[in-house]
C-alpha cells in the first residue's frame, strides 16, 4: 500500500468548518460524508454546538478518542492556513483543502498559498488542493466532496485538475455503469500532484486503470519517471487541455519557434508511456476496454458482421488505425466455407449476411478466433428479425472467454440493444454504436501492449569536456550577452559534436592567414549578436577563393552596418567548406519547456527549415533508441537513407550527435534554447556548420 492509502481509506474524518447552513459547501461535505462513509465523521467549528446531528468541537485538538486520518478543510481562506497548522499539530497526516482563494486568485492568494505550502511541509502533510472539490473512494463509501453524486464502485481511479469536470464525469458515468475506485480533485496542486497519485494508484491492486484530466504538469521530469514505471503494470489515460504556448512567440531560434509547449506535452506524455486522448468519450472508452479486456497478441483484427455497409465502415476505421486486417489461414477459410452460406464473404471482413442468427455468429467467431493471425475481433451487427441481440451477446461473451482474445462489439441500434449491452458490459466487453470507436478502443489496447513491452534504456554518458563548455558559457556571460553564435562553436567541440575547421577573426589580414591554413576555398560569415539570420542580410559567403578573402571581409562588415548601423560586430568567421552535394542539411536544436525541461528537435534543416517544418521532438535526456526514433519519425527519413541513388548518410553519427546535444543541454540548464542549423549529414559523418544559442545567466 502506498503513502496515501489512509487518505482514501480512513477510519475517521474530521470536517474543519462543518456547518448546517443551507446551500453551504461545509454542509454539503458533512452530509455527503454522513450519507455513505462507513467510518467515523467528526465536526469541527467553534461557532456551532452541533451540526446535522453531530456534536461539534471547537478545535481538532479537543477531539477525544482514536486519531483522525483525514481533515477536510472548508473554512474561509483567511483562517485556512491556521486550520491546516492545527490539523498538523493534532497529528493528522492527510488534509483535503476545499477552501478556494489561493494561487488561482492573484497576488494575495499566491502569498497565502506559499504560507499553506510552508505549513504543509512543516508537518509533512499529504495535502490535496487547495481549491479542490474533494476526494472519493468507493470501497469505504468515502465521499469527502461537495458534489451531488457518489461514484459507484469500480476499478478506475481518476484525478482531475478541474473540480467541475469531476462532477460532470460522475453524472455522465452514473448513466453508463462506469465505476470508480478513487477520485481526487487536484485543485491547485500545492503539495500533492499528478505524480503522487499516479505512484499511489500504481501500487494499488484495486486500481486497474488510471485516468486523468490535466491542465498542466507540475514537474515533467518526475512525471515521466513515475509514469514509465507505473504504466508497466497499470495503464494511464490522460486528457490534457489548456494549451499554453507562452514563450513560443518570443523565441529567438527556429527550435524555439517550432518546439512549443504543446509539442513538449505530446512528446513528454508519449515518452512517459501514457495514452493521450482528446475527449471524455475516449477517456472512458479506453478505460473500459483496458479494464475489461486482455491485451492482444498482435495488431491483426478480424471483423465479423451481418451487414455489408457497417462492415466497410469498420474496415475503413481499421485503415485509419495502427491495426491491420487479419488475413486468414487456409484452415480458417476452409472451415468458413463449410459452415457459412454460399453468399457469405469468408474473407476478412467476414460478412455472414443479413439472415444470420446468433448461431451463425457463433460458428464464424469460433472459427476466426482459432486463427493465429487474429489477435482481436470486432463484431458488428445490425438488428434483424432473425437475430436476438441478447443471444448474440451471450455468444460473444462465451467466445471471448473461451479464446481469451480481446473483442469489442458494435450492436447498431437503440432500444433493441439494451439487454445485449448489459450482458456484454457485465463481461467487460465494450459495445459501441459507432464501429470507429470499437476499432479505436481495440487500437488503444494494442498501444498499451506496445507500451508495456518497452524497455527504457539509460541515456549514454559520453566522455566530454564539461569544464571547457562551462568556461565558454561563462565568458559569454562576462561579455554581458545572452545570445551566442558561431563564436561559441567550441562549445560543440567540447561535447564531441564535429565542426568544420575555422575560427573567428577580427581583421582582413587575420582572415587571410586563417584561410591559408585551411588551404582551400572557404566560407565566411559575419559574427554579431545583433544578426540572428546571417544569410538574410548577405552575411554568409560560400566558396570564397583565397584571393578574395580580404575583400569579402570588408564586404561582410559593410553589409552588417547597412543592416544595422550600431550592430555589435565580433568579427568574421572563416570556415572550412563542407560538401553539401553529398550531404543533407538537418537541424538539431533544443528549446527549454517550463514543465518538461529540455525538448530536443531534429529535422530537415537549412534555410527553408520553417517552411518545410519536417521535424520531431523528444524530451531530453534521450537514449540511443530515442535518438534513432527521431530519425525514423521525420518524413524525409528516406532522403537521409539514400533515396534516388544517393549514398545514405552516416546514421550512427547523426544519432550520436543527437545524444551528445542531449547531454550538453542536460548538463547546462543555463542553455535556454539552441539551434545547430544546419547540421550537415554526409555519408562520412556529420558537421555542425552553424550555431546559435540563448543563455540564462542566472542559471550559470
Ligand atoms: P544563417 O543560418 O545565419 O544564415 P549559416 O551559417 O547557417 O547562417 O549559413 C547559411 C547557409 O550557408 C547554410 O544553410 C549552408 O547552406 C551554407 N553554409 C554555411 N556554412 C557552410 C559551410 N561551412 N560549408 C558549406 N555550406 C555552408
Ligand atoms: Mg543557419
mmCIF file of C-alpha atoms in Angstrom, residues 294-295 375 399-406:
data_model
loop_
_atom_site.group_PDB
_atom_site.id
_atom_site.type_symbol
_atom_site.label_atom_id
_atom_site.label_comp_id
_atom_site.label_asym_id
_atom_site.label_seq_id
_atom_site.Cartn_x
_atom_site.Cartn_y
_atom_site.Cartn_z
ATOM 1 C CA UNK A 294 -6.994 -8.830 -22.152
ATOM 2 C CA UNK A 295 -4.141 -7.378 -24.214
ATOM 3 C CA UNK A 375 -5.175 -11.022 -32.328
ATOM 4 C CA UNK A 399 -16.349 -16.957 -27.327
ATOM 5 C CA UNK A 400 -14.324 -14.164 -25.757
ATOM 6 C CA UNK A 401 -13.874 -16.229 -22.599
ATOM 7 C CA UNK A 402 -13.004 -19.401 -24.446
ATOM 8 C CA UNK A 403 -10.332 -17.781 -26.614
ATOM 9 C CA UNK A 404 -9.154 -15.032 -24.277
ATOM 10 C CA UNK A 405 -8.959 -12.756 -27.283
ATOM 11 C CA UNK A 406 -9.989 -9.116 -26.880
#
